[in-house]
PDB file of C-alpha atoms in Angstrom:
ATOM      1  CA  UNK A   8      -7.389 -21.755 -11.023  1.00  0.00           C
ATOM      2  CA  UNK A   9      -6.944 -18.995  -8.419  1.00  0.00           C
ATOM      3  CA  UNK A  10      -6.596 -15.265  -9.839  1.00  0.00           C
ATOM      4  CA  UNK A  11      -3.160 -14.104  -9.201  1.00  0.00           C
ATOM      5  CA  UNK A  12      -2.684 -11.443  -6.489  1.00  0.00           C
ATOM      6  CA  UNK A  13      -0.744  -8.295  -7.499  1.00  0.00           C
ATOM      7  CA  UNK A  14       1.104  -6.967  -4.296  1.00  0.00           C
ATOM      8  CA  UNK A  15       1.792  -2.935  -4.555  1.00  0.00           C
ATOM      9  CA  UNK A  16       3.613  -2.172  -1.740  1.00  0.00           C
ATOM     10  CA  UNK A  17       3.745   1.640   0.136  1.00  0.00           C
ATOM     11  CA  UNK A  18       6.102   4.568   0.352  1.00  0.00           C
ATOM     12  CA  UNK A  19       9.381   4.445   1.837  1.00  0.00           C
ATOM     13  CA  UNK A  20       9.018   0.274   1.253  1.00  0.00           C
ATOM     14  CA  UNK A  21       9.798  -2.114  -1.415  1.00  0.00           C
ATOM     15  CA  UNK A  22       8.013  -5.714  -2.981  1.00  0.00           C
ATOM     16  CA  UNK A  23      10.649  -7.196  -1.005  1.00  0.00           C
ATOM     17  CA  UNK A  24       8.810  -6.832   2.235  1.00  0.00           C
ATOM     18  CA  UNK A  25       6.291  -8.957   0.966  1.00  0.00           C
ATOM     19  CA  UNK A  26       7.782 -12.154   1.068  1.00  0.00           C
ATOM     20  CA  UNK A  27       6.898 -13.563   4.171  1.00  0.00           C
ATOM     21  CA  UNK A  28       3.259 -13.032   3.065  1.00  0.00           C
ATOM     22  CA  UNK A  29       3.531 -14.828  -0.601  1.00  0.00           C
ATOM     23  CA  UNK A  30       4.771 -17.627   0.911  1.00  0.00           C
ATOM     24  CA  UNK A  31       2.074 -17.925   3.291  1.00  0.00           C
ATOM     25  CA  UNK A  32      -0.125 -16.599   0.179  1.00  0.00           C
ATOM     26  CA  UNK A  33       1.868 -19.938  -1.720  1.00  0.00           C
ATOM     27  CA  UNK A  34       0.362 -22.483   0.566  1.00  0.00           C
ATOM     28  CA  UNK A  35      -3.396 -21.158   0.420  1.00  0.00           C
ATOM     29  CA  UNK A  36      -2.359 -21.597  -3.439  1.00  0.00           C
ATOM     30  CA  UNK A  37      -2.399 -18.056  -4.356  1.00  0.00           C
ATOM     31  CA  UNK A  38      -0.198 -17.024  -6.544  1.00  0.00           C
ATOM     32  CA  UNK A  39       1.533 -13.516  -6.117  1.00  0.00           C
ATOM     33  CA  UNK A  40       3.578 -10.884  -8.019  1.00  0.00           C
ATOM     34  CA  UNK A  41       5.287  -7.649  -6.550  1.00  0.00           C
ATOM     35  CA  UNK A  42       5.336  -4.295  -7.701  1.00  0.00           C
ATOM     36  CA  UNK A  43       8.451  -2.292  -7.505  1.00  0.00           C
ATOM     37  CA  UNK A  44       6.983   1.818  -7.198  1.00  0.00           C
ATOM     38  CA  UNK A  45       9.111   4.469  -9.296  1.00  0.00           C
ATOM     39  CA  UNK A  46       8.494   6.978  -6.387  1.00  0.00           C
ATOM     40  CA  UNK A  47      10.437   5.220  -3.812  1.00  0.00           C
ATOM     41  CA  UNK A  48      14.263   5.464  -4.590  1.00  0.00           C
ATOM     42  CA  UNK A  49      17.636   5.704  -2.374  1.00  0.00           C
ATOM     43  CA  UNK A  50      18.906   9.124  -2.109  1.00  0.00           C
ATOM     44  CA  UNK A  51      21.880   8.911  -5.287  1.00  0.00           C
ATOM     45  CA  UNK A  52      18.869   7.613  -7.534  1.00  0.00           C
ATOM     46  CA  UNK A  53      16.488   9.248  -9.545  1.00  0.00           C
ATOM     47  CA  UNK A  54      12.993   8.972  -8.059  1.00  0.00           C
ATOM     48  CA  UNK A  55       9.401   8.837 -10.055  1.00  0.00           C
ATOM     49  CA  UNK A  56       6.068  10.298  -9.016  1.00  0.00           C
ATOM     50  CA  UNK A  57       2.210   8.846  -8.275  1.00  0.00           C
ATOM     51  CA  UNK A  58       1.377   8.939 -11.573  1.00  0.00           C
ATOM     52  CA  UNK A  59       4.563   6.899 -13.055  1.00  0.00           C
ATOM     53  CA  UNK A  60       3.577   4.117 -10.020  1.00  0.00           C
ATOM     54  CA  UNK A  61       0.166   4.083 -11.439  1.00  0.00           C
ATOM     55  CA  UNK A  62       0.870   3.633 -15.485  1.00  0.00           C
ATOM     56  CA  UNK A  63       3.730   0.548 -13.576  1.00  0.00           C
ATOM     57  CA  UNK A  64       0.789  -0.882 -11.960  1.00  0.00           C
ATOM     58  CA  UNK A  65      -1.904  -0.840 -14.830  1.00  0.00           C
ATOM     59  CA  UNK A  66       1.264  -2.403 -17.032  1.00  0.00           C
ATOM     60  CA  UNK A  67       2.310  -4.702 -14.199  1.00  0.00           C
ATOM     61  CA  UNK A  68      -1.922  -5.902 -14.515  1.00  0.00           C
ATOM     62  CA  UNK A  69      -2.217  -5.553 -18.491  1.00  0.00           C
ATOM     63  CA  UNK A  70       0.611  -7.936 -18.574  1.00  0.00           C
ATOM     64  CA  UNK A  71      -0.738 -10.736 -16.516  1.00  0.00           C
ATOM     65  CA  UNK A  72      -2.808 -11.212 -19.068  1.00  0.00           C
ATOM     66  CA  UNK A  73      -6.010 -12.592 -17.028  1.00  0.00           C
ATOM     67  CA  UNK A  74      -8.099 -12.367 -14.248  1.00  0.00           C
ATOM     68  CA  UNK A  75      -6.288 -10.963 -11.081  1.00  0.00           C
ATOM     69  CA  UNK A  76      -6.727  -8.846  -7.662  1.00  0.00           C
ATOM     70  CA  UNK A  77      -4.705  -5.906  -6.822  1.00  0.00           C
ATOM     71  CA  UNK A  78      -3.834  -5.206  -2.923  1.00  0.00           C
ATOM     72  CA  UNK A  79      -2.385  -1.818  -2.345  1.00  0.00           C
ATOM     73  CA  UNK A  80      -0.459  -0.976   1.159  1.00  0.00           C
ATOM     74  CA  UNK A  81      -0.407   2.587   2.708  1.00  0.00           C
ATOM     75  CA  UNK A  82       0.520   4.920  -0.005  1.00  0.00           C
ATOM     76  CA  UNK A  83       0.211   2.070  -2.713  1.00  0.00           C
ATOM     77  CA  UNK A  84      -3.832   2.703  -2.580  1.00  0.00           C
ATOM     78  CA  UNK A  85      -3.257   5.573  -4.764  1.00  0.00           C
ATOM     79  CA  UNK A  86      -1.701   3.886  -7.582  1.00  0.00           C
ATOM     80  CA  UNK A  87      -4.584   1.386  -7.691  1.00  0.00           C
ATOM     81  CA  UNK A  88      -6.834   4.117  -7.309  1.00  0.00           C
ATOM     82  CA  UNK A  89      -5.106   6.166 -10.238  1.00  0.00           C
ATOM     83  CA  UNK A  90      -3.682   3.458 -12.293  1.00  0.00           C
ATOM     84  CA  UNK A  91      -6.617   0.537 -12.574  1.00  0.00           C
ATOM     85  CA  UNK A  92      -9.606   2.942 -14.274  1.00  0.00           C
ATOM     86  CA  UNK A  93     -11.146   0.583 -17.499  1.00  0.00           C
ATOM     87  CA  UNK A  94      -8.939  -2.383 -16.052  1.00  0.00           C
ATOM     88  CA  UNK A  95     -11.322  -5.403 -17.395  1.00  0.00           C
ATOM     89  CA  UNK A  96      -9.097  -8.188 -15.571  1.00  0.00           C
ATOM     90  CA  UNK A  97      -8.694  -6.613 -12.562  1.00  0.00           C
ATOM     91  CA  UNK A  98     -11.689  -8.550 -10.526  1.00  0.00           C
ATOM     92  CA  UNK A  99     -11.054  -6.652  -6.824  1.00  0.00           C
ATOM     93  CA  UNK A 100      -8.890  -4.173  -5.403  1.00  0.00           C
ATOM     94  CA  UNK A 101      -7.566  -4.938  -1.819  1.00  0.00           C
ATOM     95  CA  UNK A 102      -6.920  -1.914   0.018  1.00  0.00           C
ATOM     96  CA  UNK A 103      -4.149  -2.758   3.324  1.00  0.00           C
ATOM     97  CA  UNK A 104      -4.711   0.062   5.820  1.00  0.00           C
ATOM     98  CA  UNK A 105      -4.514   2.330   2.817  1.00  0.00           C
ATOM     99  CA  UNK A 106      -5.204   5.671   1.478  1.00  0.00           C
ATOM    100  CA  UNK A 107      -8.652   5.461  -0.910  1.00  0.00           C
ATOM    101  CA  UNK A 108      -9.205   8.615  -2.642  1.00  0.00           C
ATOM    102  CA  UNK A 109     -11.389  10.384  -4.562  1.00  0.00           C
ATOM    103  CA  UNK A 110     -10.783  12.660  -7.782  1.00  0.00           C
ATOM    104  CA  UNK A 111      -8.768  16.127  -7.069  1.00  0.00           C
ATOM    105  CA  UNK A 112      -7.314  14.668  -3.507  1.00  0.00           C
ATOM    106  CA  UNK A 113      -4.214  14.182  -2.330  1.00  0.00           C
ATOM    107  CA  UNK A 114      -2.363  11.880   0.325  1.00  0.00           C
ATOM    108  CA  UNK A 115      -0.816  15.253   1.856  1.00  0.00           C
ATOM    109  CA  UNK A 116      -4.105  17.121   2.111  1.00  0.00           C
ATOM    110  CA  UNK A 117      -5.760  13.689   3.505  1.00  0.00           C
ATOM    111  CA  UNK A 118      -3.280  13.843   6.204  1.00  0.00           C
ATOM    112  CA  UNK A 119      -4.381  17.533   7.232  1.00  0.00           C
ATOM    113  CA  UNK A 120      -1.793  19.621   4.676  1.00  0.00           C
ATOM    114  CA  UNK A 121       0.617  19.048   8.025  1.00  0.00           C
ATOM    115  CA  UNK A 122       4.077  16.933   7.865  1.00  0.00           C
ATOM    116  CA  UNK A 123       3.507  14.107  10.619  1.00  0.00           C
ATOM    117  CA  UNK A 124       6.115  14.360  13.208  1.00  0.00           C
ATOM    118  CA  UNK A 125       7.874  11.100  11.571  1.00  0.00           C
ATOM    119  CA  UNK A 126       8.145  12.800   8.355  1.00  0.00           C
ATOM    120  CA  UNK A 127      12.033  14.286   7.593  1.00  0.00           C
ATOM    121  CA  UNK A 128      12.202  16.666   4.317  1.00  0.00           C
ATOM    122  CA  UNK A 129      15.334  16.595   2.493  1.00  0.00           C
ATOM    123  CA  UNK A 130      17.396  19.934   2.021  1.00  0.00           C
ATOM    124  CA  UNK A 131      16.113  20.163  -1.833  1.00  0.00           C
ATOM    125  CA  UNK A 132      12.325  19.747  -0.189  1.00  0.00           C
ATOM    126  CA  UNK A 133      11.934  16.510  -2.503  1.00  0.00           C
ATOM    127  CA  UNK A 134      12.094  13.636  -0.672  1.00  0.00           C
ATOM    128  CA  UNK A 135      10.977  12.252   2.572  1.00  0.00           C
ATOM    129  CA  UNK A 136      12.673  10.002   4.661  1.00  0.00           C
ATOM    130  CA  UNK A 137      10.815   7.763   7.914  1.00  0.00           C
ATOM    131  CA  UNK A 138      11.933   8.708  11.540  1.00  0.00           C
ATOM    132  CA  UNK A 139      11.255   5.942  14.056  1.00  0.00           C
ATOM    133  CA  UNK A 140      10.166   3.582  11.428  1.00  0.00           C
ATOM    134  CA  UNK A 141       9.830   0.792  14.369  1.00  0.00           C
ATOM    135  CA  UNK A 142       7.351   2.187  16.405  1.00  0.00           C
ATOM    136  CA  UNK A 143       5.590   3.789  13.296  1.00  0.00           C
ATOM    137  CA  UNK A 144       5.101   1.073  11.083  1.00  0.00           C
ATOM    138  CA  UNK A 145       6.842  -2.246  12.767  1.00  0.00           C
ATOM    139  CA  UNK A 146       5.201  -1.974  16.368  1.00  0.00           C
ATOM    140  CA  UNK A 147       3.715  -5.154  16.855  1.00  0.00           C
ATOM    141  CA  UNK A 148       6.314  -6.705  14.484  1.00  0.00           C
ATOM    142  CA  UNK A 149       8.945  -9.255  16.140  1.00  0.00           C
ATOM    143  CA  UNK A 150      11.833  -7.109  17.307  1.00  0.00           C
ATOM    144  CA  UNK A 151      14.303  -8.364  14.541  1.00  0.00           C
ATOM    145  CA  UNK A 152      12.043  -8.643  11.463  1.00  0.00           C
ATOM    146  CA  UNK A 153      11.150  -4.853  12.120  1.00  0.00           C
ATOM    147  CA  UNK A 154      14.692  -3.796  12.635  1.00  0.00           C
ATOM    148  CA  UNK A 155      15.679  -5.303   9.135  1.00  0.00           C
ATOM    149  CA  UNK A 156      12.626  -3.974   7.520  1.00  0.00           C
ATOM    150  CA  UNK A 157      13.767  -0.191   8.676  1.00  0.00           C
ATOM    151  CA  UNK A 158      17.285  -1.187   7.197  1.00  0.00           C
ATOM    152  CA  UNK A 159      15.347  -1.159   4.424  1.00  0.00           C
ATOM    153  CA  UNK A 160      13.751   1.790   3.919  1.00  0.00           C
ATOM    154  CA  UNK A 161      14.426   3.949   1.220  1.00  0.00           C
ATOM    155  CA  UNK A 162      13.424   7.892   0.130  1.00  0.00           C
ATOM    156  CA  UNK A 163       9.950   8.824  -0.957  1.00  0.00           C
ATOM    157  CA  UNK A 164       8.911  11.603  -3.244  1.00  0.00           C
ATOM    158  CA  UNK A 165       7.641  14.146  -2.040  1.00  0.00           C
ATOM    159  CA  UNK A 166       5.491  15.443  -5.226  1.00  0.00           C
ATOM    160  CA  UNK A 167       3.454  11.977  -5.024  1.00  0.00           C
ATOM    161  CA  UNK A 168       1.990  12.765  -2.242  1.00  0.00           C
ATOM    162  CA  UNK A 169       1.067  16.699  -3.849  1.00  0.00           C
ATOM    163  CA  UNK A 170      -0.182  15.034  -6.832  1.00  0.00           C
ATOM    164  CA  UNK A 171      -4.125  14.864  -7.797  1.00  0.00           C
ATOM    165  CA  UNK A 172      -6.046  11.724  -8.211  1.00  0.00           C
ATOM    166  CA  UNK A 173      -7.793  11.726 -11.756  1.00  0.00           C
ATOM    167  CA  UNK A 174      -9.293   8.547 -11.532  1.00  0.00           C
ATOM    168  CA  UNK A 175     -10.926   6.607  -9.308  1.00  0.00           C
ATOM    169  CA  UNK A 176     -11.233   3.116 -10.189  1.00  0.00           C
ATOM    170  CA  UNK A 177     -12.642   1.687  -6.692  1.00  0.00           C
ATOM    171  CA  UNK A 178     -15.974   3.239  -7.624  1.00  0.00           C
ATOM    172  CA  UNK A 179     -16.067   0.563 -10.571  1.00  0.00           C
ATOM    173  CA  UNK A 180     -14.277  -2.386  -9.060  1.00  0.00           C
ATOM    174  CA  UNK A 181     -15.416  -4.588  -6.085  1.00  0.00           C
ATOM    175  CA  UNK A 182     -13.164  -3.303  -3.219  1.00  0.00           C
ATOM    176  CA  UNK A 183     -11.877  -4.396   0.016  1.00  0.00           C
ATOM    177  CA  UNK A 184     -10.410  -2.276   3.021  1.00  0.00           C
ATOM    178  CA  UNK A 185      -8.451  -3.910   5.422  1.00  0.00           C
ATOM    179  CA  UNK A 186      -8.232  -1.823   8.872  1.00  0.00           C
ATOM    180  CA  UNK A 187      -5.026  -2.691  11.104  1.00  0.00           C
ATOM    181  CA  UNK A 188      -6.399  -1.722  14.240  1.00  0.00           C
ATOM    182  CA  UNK A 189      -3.098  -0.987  15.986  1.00  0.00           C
ATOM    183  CA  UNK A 190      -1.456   1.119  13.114  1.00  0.00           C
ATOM    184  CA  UNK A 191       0.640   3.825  14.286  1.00  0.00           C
ATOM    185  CA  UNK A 192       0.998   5.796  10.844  1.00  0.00           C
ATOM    186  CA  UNK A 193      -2.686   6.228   9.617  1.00  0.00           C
ATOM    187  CA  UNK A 194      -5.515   6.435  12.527  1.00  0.00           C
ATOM    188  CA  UNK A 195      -7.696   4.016  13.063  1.00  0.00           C
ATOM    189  CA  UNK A 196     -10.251   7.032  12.305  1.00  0.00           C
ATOM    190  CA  UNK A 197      -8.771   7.507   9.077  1.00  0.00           C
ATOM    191  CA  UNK A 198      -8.683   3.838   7.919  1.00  0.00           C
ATOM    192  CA  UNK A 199     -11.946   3.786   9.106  1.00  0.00           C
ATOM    193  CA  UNK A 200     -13.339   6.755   7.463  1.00  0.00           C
ATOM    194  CA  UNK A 201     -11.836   5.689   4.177  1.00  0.00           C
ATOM    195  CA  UNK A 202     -12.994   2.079   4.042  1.00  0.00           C
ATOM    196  CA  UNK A 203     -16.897   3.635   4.043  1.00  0.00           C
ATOM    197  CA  UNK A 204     -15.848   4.078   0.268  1.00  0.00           C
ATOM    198  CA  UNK A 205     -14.972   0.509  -0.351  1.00  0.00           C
ATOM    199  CA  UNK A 206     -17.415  -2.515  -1.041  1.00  0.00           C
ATOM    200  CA  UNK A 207     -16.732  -3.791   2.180  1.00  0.00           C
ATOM    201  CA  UNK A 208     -14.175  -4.059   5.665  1.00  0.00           C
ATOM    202  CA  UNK A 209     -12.377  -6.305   7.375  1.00  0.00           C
ATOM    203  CA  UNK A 210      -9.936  -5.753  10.302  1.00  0.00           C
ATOM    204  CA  UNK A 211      -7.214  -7.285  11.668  1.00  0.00           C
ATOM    205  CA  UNK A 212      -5.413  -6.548  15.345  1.00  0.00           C
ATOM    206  CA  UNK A 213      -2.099  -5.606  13.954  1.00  0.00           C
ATOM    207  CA  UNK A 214       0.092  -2.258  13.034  1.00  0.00           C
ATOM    208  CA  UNK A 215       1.013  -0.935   9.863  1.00  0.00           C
ATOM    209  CA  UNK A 216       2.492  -3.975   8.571  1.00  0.00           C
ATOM    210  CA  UNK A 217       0.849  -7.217   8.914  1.00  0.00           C
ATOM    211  CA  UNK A 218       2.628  -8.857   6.377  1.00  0.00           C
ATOM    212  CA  UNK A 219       5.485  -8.816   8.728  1.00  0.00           C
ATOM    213  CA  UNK A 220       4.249  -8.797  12.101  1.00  0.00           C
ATOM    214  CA  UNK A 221       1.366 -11.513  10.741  1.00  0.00           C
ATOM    215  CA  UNK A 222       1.766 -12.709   7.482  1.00  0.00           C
ATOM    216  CA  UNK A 223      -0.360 -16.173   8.228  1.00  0.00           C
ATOM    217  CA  UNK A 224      -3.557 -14.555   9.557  1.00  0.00           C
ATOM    218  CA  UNK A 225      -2.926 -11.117   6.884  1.00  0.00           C
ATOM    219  CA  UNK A 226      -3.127 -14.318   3.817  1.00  0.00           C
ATOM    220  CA  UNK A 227      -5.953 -16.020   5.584  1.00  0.00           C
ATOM    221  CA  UNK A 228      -7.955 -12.593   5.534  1.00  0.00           C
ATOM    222  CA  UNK A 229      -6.891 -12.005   2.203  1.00  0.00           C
ATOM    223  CA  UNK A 230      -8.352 -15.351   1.136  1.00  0.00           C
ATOM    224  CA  UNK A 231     -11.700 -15.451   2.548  1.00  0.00           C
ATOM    225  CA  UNK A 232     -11.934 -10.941   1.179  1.00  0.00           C
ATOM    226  CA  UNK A 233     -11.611 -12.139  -2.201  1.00  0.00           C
ATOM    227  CA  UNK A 234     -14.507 -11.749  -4.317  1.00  0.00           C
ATOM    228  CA  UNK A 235     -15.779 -14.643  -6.026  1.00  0.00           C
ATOM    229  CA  UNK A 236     -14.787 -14.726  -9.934  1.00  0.00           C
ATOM    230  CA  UNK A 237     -17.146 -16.378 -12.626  1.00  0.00           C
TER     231      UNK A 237
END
């Protein structure tokens, strides 16, 4: 039997956006479950933090109940980073052009303590919002599919990406980087900096969001990264 695939998606996004991937994820006969993050939230809800995403995902993973492998997009690295520490059935961590960090960093101080130019602060300096989500995260994405997926963006808190990692569980858990080599919202320099602390890399010729803008090849890759379970 396969081990399930836990899908954590990043900030600003939802487990929604996954969906073209599971199915292609279905027919390799992988079986998939999304994460919905507390720190993503539209702007009349209340909003969580990293370290309320990361007790979701280690309860998301405790309650599979048996082996499984935990990908992480963008922002959602941290939560598998923070959250999967002592996780016995997690078998592999899958990290999607995402941030891998060690103990005492941050996401804002890996991004040079300096708001990209995409980021917008809200008037209460709590929550971000995306500018020109399509040629930041969609820009190799089919026209259409990317202009839905920006409908769909939502608010992200700003104090998860202020808050400390105090665990790091890829130094105990097999560990896969993924490096989108035409991602507008995290350097190629970056990614590849980052995946020297992972097990291994792979890359794929896409932007921030393969499961979108190639959901077929992005499960194919998946498939032949994950590690081989006794």
């Amino acid at each position: 039997m396969t081990a399930p695939l836990v899908l954590v998606h990043g900030a600003w996004h939802d487990g929604a956006g996954f969906s073209m991937l599971q199915e292609e994820l279905e027919k390799l006969g992988i079986p998939s479950h999304t994460v919905e993050l507390t720190s993503v939230a539209t702007e009349d809800q209340p909003i969580g933090d990293m370290y309320r995403d990361a007790e979701l995902v280690r309860k998301t993973v405790d309650a599979i109940g048996r082996d499984c492998i935990v990908l992480g997009h963008s922002y959602g690295g941290l939560s598998l980073t923070e959250g999967l520490v002592g996780a016995k059935n997690v078998k592999g961590l899958i990290f999607l052009t995402a941030f891998v960090l060690d103990q005492g960093e941050t996401l804002f101080a890996a991004c040079g303590s300096v708001d990209p130019v995409w980021w917008r602060r809200n008037a209460e300096n709590t929550r971000l919002t995306a500018d020109t989500p399509v040629d930041v995260f969609y820009n190799t994405t089919p026209k259409e599919i990317a202009e839905k997926a920006a409908s769909r963006l939502r608010t992200q808190s700003l104090e998860a990406f202020n808050q400390p990692i105090r665990g790091v569980s890829w130094k105990e858990i097999d560990s896969t980087y993924i490096i989108c080599e035409k991602d507008n919202a995290i350097p190629l320099f970056a990614q590849e900096a980052m995946s020297q602390r992972c097990t291994r890399a792979v890359r794929i010729n896409t932007d921030h969001s393969p499961f979108l803008s190639a959901p077929k090849e992005l499960a194919e890759l998946i498939k032949r990264s994950l590690p081989t379970l006794g």
